[in-house]
Tab-separated table of C-alpha atoms and ligand atoms in Angstrom:
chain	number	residue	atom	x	y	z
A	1	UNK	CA	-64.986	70.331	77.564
A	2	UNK	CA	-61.744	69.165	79.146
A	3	UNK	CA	-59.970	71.966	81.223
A	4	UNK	CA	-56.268	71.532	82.795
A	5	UNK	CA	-55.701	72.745	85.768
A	6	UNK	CA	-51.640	73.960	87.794
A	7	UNK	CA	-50.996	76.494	90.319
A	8	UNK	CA	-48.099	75.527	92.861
A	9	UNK	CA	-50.177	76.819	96.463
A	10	UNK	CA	-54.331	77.528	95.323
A	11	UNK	CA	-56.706	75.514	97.352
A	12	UNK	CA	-57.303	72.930	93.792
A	13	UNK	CA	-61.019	72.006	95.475
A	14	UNK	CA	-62.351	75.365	95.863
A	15	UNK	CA	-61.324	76.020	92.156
A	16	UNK	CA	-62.743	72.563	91.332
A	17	UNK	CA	-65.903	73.297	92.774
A	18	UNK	CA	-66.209	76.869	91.717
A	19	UNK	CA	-65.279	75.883	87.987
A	20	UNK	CA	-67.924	72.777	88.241
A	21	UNK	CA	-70.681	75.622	88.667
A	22	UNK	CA	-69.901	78.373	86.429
A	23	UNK	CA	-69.095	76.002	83.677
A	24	UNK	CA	-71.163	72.512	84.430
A	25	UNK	CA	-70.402	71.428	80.650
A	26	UNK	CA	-66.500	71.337	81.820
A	27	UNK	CA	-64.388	68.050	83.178
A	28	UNK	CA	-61.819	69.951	85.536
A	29	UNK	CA	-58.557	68.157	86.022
A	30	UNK	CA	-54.852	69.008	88.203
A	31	UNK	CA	-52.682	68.115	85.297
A	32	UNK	CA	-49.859	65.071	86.695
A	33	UNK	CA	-46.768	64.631	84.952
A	34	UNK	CA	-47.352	62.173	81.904
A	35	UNK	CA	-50.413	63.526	81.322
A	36	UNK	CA	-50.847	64.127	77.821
A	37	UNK	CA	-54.963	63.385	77.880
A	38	UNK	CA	-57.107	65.474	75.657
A	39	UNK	CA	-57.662	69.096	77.141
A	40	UNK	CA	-59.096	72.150	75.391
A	41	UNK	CA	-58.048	75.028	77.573
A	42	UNK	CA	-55.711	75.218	81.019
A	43	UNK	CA	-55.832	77.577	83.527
A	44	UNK	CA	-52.067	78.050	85.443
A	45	UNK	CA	-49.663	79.960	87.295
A	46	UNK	CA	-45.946	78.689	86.353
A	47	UNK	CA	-46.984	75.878	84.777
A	48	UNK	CA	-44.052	73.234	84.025
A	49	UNK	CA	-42.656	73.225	80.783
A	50	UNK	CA	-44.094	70.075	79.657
A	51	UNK	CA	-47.198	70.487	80.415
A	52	UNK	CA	-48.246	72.583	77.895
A	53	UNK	CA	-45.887	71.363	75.263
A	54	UNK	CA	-47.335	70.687	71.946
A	55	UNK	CA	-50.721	70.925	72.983
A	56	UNK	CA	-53.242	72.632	70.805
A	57	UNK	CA	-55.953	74.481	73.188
A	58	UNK	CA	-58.378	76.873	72.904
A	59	UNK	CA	-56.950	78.966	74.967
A	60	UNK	CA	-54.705	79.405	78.376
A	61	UNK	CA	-55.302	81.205	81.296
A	62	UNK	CA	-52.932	82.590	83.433
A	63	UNK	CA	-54.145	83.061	87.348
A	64	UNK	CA	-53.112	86.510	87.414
A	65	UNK	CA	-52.610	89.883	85.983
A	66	UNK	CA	-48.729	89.413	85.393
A	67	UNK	CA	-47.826	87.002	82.758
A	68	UNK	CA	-44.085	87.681	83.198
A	69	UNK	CA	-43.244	84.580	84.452
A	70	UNK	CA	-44.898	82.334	81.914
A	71	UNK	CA	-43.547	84.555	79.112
A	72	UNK	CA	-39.739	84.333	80.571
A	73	UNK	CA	-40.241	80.356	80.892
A	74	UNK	CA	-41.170	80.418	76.843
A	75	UNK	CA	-38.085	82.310	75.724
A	76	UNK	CA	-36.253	80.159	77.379
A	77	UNK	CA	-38.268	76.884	76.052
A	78	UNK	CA	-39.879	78.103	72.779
A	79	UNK	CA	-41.427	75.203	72.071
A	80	UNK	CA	-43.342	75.421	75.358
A	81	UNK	CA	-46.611	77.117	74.098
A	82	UNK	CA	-47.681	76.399	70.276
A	83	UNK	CA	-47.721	80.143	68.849
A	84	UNK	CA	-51.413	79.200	67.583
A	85	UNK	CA	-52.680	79.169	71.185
A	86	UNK	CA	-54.027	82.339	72.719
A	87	UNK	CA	-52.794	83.351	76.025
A	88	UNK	CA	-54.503	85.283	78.600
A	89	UNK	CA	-54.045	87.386	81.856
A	90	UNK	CA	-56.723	88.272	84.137
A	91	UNK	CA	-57.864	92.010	84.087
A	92	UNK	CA	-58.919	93.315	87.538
A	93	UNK	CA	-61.110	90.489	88.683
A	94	UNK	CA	-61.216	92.188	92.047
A	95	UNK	CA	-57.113	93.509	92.089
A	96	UNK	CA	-58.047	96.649	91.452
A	97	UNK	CA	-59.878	97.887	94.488
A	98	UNK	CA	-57.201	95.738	96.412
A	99	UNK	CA	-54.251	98.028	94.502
A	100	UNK	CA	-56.501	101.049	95.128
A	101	UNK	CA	-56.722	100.399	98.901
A	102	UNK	CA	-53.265	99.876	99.007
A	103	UNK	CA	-52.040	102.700	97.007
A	104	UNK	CA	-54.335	105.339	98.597
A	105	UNK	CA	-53.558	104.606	102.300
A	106	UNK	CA	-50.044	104.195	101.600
A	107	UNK	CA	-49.828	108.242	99.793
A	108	UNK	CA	-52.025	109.168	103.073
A	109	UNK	CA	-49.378	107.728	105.155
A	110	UNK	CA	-46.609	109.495	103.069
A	111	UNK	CA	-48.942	113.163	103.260
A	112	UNK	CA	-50.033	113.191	106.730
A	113	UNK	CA	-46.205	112.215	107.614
A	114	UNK	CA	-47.474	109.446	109.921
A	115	UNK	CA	-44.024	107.440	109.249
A	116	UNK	CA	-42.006	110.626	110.975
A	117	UNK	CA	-44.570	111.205	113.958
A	118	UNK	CA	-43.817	107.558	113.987
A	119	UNK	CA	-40.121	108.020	114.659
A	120	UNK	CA	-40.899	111.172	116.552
A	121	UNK	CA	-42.959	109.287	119.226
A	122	UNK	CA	-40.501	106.564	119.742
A	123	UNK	CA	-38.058	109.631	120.951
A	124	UNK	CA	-41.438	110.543	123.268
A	125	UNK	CA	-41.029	113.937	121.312
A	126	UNK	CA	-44.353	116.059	120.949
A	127	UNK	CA	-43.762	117.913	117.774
A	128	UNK	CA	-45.745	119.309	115.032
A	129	UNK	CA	-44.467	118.857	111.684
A	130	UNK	CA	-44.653	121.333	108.398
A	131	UNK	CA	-47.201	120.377	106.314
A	132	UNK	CA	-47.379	119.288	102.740
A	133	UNK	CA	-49.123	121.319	100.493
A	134	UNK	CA	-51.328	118.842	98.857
A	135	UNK	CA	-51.164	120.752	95.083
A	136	UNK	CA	-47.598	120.203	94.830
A	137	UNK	CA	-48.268	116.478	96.255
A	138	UNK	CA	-48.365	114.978	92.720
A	139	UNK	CA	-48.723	111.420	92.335
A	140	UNK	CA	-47.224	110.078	89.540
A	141	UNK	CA	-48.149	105.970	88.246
A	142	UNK	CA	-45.768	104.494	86.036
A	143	UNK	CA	-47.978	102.116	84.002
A	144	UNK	CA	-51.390	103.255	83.027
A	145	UNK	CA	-53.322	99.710	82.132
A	146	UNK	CA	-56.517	98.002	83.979
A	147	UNK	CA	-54.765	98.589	87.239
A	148	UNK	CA	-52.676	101.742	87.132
A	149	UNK	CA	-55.787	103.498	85.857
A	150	UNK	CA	-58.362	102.822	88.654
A	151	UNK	CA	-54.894	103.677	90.874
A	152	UNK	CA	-55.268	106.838	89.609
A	153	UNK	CA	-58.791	107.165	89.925
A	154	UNK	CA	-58.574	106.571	93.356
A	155	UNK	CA	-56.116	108.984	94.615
A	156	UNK	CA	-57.780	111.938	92.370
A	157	UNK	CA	-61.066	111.309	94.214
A	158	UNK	CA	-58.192	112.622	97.112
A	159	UNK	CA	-57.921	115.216	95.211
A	160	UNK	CA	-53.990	114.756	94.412
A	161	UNK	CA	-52.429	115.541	91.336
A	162	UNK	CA	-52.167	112.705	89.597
A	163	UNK	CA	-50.047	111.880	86.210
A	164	UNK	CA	-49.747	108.728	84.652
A	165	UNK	CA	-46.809	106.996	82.132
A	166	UNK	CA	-47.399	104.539	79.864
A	167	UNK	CA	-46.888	103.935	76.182
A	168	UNK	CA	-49.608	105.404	74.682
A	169	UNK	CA	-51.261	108.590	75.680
A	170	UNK	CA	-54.451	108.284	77.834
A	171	UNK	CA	-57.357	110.032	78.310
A	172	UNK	CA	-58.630	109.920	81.791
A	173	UNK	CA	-60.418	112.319	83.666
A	174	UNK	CA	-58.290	114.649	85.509
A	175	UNK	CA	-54.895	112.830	85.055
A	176	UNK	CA	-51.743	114.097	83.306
A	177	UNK	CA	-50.986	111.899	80.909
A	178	UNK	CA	-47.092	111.049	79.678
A	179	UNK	CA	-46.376	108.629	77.313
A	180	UNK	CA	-42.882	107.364	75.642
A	181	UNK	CA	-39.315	107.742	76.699
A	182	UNK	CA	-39.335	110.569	75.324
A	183	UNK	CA	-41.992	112.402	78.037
A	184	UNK	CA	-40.238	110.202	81.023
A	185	UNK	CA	-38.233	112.969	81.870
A	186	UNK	CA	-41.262	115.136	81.823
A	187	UNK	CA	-43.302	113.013	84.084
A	188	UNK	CA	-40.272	111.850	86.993
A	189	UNK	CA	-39.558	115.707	87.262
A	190	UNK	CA	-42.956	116.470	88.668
A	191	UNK	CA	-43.591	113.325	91.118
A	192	UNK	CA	-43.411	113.757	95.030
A	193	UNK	CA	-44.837	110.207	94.934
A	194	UNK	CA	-44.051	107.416	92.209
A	195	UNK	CA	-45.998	104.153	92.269
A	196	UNK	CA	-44.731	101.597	89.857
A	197	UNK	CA	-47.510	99.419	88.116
A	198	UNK	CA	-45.767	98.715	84.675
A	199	UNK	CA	-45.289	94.829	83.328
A	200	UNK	CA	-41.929	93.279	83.800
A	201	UNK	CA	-40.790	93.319	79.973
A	202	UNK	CA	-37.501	93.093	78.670
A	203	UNK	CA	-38.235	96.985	77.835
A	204	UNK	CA	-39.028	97.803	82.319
A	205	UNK	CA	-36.543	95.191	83.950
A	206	UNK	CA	-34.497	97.526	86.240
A	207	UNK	CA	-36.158	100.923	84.798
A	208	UNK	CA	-36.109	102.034	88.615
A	209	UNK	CA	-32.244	102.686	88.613
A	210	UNK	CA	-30.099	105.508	89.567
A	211	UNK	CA	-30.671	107.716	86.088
A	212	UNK	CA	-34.783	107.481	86.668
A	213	UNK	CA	-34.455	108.128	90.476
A	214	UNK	CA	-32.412	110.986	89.981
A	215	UNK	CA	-34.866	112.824	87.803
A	216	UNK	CA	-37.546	112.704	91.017
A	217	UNK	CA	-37.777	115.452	92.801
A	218	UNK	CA	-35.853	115.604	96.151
A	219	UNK	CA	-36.974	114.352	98.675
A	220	UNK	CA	-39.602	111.840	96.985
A	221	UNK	CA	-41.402	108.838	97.800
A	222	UNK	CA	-41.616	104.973	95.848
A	223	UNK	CA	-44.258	102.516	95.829
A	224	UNK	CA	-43.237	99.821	93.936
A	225	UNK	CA	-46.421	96.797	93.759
A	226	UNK	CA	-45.586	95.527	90.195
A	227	UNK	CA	-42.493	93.151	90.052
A	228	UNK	CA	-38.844	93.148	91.796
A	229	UNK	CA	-37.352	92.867	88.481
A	230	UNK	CA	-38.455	96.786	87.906
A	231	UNK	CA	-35.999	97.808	90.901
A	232	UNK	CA	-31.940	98.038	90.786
A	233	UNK	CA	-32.037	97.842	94.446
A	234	UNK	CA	-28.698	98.948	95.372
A	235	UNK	CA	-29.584	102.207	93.488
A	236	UNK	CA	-33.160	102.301	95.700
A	237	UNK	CA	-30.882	102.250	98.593
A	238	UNK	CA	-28.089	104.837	97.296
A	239	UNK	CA	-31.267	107.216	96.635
A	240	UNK	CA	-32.578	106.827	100.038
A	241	UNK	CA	-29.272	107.156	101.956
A	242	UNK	CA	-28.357	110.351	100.064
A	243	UNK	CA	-31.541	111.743	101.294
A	244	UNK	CA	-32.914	111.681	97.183
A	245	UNK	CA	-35.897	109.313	98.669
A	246	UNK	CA	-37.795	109.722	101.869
A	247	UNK	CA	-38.510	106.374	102.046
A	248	UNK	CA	-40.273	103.468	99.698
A	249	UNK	CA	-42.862	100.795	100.115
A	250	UNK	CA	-42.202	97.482	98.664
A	251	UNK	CA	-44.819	94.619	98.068
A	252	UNK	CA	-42.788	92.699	95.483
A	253	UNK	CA	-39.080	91.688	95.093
A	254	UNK	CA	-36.684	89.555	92.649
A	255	UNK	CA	-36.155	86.709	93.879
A	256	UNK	CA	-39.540	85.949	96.199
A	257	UNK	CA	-39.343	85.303	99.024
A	258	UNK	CA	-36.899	88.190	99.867
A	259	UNK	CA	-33.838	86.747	101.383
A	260	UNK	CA	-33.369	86.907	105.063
A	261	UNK	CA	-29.991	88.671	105.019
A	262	UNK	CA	-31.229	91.277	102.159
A	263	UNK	CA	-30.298	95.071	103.371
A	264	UNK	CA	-33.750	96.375	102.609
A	265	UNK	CA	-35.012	94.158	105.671
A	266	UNK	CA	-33.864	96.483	108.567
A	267	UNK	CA	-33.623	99.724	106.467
A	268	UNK	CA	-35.600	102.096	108.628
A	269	UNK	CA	-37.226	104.520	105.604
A	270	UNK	CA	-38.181	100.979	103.783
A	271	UNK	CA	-41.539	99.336	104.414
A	272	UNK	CA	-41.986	95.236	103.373
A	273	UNK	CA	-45.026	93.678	102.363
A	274	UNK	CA	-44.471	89.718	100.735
A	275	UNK	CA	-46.223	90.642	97.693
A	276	UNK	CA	-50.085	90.778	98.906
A	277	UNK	CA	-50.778	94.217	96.843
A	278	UNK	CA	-53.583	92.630	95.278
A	279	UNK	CA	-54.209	88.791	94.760
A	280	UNK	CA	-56.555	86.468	92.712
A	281	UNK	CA	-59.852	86.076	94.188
A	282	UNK	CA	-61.027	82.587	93.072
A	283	UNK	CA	-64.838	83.652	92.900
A	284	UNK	CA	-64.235	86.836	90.620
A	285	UNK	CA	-61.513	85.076	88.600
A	286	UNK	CA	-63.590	81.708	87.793
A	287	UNK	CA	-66.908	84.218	86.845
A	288	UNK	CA	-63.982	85.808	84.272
A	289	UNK	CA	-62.828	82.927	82.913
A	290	UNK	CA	-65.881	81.178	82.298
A	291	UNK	CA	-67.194	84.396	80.937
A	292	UNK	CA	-64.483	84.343	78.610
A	293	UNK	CA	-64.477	80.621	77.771
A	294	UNK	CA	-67.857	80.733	76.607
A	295	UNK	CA	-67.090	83.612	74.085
A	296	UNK	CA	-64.021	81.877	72.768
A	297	UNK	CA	-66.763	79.056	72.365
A	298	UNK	CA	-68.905	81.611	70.320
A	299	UNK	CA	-66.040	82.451	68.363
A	300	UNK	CA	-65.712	85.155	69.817
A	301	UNK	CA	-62.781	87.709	71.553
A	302	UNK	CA	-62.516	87.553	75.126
A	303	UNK	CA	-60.106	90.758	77.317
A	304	UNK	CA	-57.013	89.911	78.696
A	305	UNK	CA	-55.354	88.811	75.401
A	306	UNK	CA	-51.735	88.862	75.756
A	307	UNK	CA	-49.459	90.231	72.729
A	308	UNK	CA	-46.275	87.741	73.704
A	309	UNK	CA	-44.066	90.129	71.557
A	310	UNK	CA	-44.879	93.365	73.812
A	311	UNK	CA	-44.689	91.094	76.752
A	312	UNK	CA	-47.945	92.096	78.301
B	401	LIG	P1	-51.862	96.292	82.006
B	401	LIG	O1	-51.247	95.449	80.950
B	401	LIG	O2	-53.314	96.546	81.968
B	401	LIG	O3	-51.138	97.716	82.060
B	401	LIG	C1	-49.780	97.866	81.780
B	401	LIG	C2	-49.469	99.327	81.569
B	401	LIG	O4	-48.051	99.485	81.442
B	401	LIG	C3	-50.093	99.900	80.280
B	401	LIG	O5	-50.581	101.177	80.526
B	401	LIG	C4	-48.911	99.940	79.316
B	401	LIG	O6	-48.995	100.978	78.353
B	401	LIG	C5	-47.779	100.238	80.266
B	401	LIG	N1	-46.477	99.828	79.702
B	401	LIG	C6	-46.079	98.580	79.361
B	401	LIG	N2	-44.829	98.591	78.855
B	401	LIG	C7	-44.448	99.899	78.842
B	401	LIG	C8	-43.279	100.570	78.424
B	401	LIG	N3	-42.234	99.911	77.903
B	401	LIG	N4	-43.234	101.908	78.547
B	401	LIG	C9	-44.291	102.601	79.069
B	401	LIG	N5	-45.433	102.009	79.509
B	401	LIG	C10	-45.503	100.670	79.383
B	401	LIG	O7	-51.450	95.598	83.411
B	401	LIG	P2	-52.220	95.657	84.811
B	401	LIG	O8	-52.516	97.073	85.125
B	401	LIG	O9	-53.334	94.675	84.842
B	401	LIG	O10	-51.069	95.095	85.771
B	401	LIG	C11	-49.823	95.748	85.880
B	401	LIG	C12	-48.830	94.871	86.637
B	401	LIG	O11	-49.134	94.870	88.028
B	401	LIG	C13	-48.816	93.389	86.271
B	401	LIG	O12	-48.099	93.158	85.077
B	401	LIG	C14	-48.151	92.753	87.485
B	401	LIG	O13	-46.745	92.673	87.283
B	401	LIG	C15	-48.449	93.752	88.611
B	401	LIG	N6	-49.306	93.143	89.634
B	401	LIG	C16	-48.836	93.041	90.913
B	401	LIG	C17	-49.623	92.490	91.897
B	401	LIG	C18	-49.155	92.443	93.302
B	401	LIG	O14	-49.758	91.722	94.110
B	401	LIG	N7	-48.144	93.182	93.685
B	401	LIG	C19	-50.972	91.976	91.603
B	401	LIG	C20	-51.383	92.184	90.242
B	401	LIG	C21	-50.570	92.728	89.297
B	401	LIG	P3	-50.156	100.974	77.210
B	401	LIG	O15	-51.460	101.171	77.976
B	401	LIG	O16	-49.838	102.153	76.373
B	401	LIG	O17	-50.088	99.655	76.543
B	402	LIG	C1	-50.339	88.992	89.645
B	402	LIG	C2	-49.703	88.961	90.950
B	402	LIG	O1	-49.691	89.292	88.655
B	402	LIG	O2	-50.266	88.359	91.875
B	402	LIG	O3	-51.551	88.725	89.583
B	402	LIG	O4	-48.654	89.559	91.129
């Protein structure tokens, strides 16, 4: 079994290696320009175009959950990915628990108002602030997949309210669940907190705009740890300088890395992180892949299918 191999920064020998021992049957190869040698899957991250060109593989594995970038590379080069091969995204492979962590302290920060005794102390000002109440404290996840769901798990074990939007109606314990454009206003009118883990589609690019901000309630908070595309940013910063936003947390951004002279830099209610919310772990993504390699091999269906119409 011949496996490709691209991703512009992973360490290629620790993938190497860990690929040699979860699938010993497989000859693992960093695919070279000119390369057009026999291969029967490939496992990337923004591959170039001609790499995969043409080629007719068992299947390809992206190196993460977001297959945005791939997906925007073949509408613009159609002929990039035969529509025969099946393409596939990882599903949690240890980014869960890293979204959860980040989510959950992040709403703690936000509750306990840690951000203003922050501000408060650099004025040397000993002051104790209102509280919130935590029942009206309602958390609110756009996008309700592999990751938004264990989000939501997480901050419910705080015992917040907790509401999710996707586009079907879900069923998980204790969450409010909104689905369609239809129940957007719905959910946005009840969330003190909104964390954004929806795919960038051509359906979500800049669905975090002025007309969805303005349906928060006043005074709320953003998380956004899916992709920059989701934000209109000069409408992020309109919302928090009319007072509409407390403040928001940002892990991702369009284009990465965000540029030095970019506004959000030095706001002082925005928080930066260079997109760390959750990333691959090599061990848990190889045991995935391999798991899912052999039951292509069975002729079987692996997870993480991606429907390149929907766009996730
Ligand atoms: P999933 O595909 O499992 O979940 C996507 C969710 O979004 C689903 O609930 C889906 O609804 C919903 N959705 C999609 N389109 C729409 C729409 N038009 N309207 C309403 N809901 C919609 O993805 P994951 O949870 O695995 O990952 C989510 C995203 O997180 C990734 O695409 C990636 O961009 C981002 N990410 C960011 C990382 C970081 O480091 N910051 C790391 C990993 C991922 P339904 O369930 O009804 O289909
Ligand atoms: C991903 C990411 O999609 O790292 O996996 O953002």
């Amino acid at each position: 079994m011949d496996i490709l191999f691209w991703h512009p920064s992973f360490d290629v020998r620790e993938w190497s290696e860990l690929l040699a021992r979860a699938l010993p049957q497989a000859r693992v190869r960093v695919w070279q320009p000119g390369d057009e040698g026999h291969a029967d899957y490939a496992l990337v991250w923004q591959p170039p175009v001609e790499m995969l060109q043409g080629r007719k593989l068992k299947g390809v594995f992206v190196l993460g959950a977001g297959v945005d970038a791939i997906l925007e590379r073949l509408r613009a080069h159609p002929g990039m990915l035969r529509e025969d091969v099946p393409l596939f995204r990882l599903e949690d492979t240890g980014m869960a628990q890293q979204m959860q962590e980040y989510a959950v302290s992040q709403v703690l920060r936000w509750f306990r108002r840690f951000d203003d005794y922050q501000a408060l102390q650099a004025q040397a000002q000993w002051q104790p602030l209102e509280e919130y109440p935590r029942e009206t404290f309602t958390v609110g996840i756009l996008g309700a997949g592999v990751l938004g769901a264990k989000v939501a798990a997480s901050l419910r074990a705080w015992d917040f309210p907790v509401r999710c939007w996707s586009r079907s109606l879900k069923n998980y314990p204790g969450v409010e669940s909104f689905a369609g454009n239809e129940q957007l206003p719905a959910f946005l009118s009840g969330c003190r907190v909104l964390i954004n883990l929806l795919p960038s589609t051509p359906d979500t690019v800049g669905i975090i705009n002025t007309a969805l901000l303005s349906q928060l309630p006043q005074g709320a908070y953003v998380l956004n740890v899916a992709r920059g595309a989701h934000v209109v940013v000069a409408d992020l910063l309109a919302a928090l300088d009319c007072g509409k936003l407390s403040r928001a947390t940002l892990d991702v951004f369009s284009p990465e890395p965000l540029a030095p002279d970019s506004p959000l830099w030095a706001h002082p209610r925005v928080a930066i992180t260079p997109h760390v919310g959750a990333v691959t772990r090599p061990p848990q993504a190889v045991e995935w892949i391999a798991t899912a390699i052999g039951q292509l091999e069975q002729g079987a269906q692996p997870g993480g299918l991606v429907d390149r119409q929907r766009g996730y």
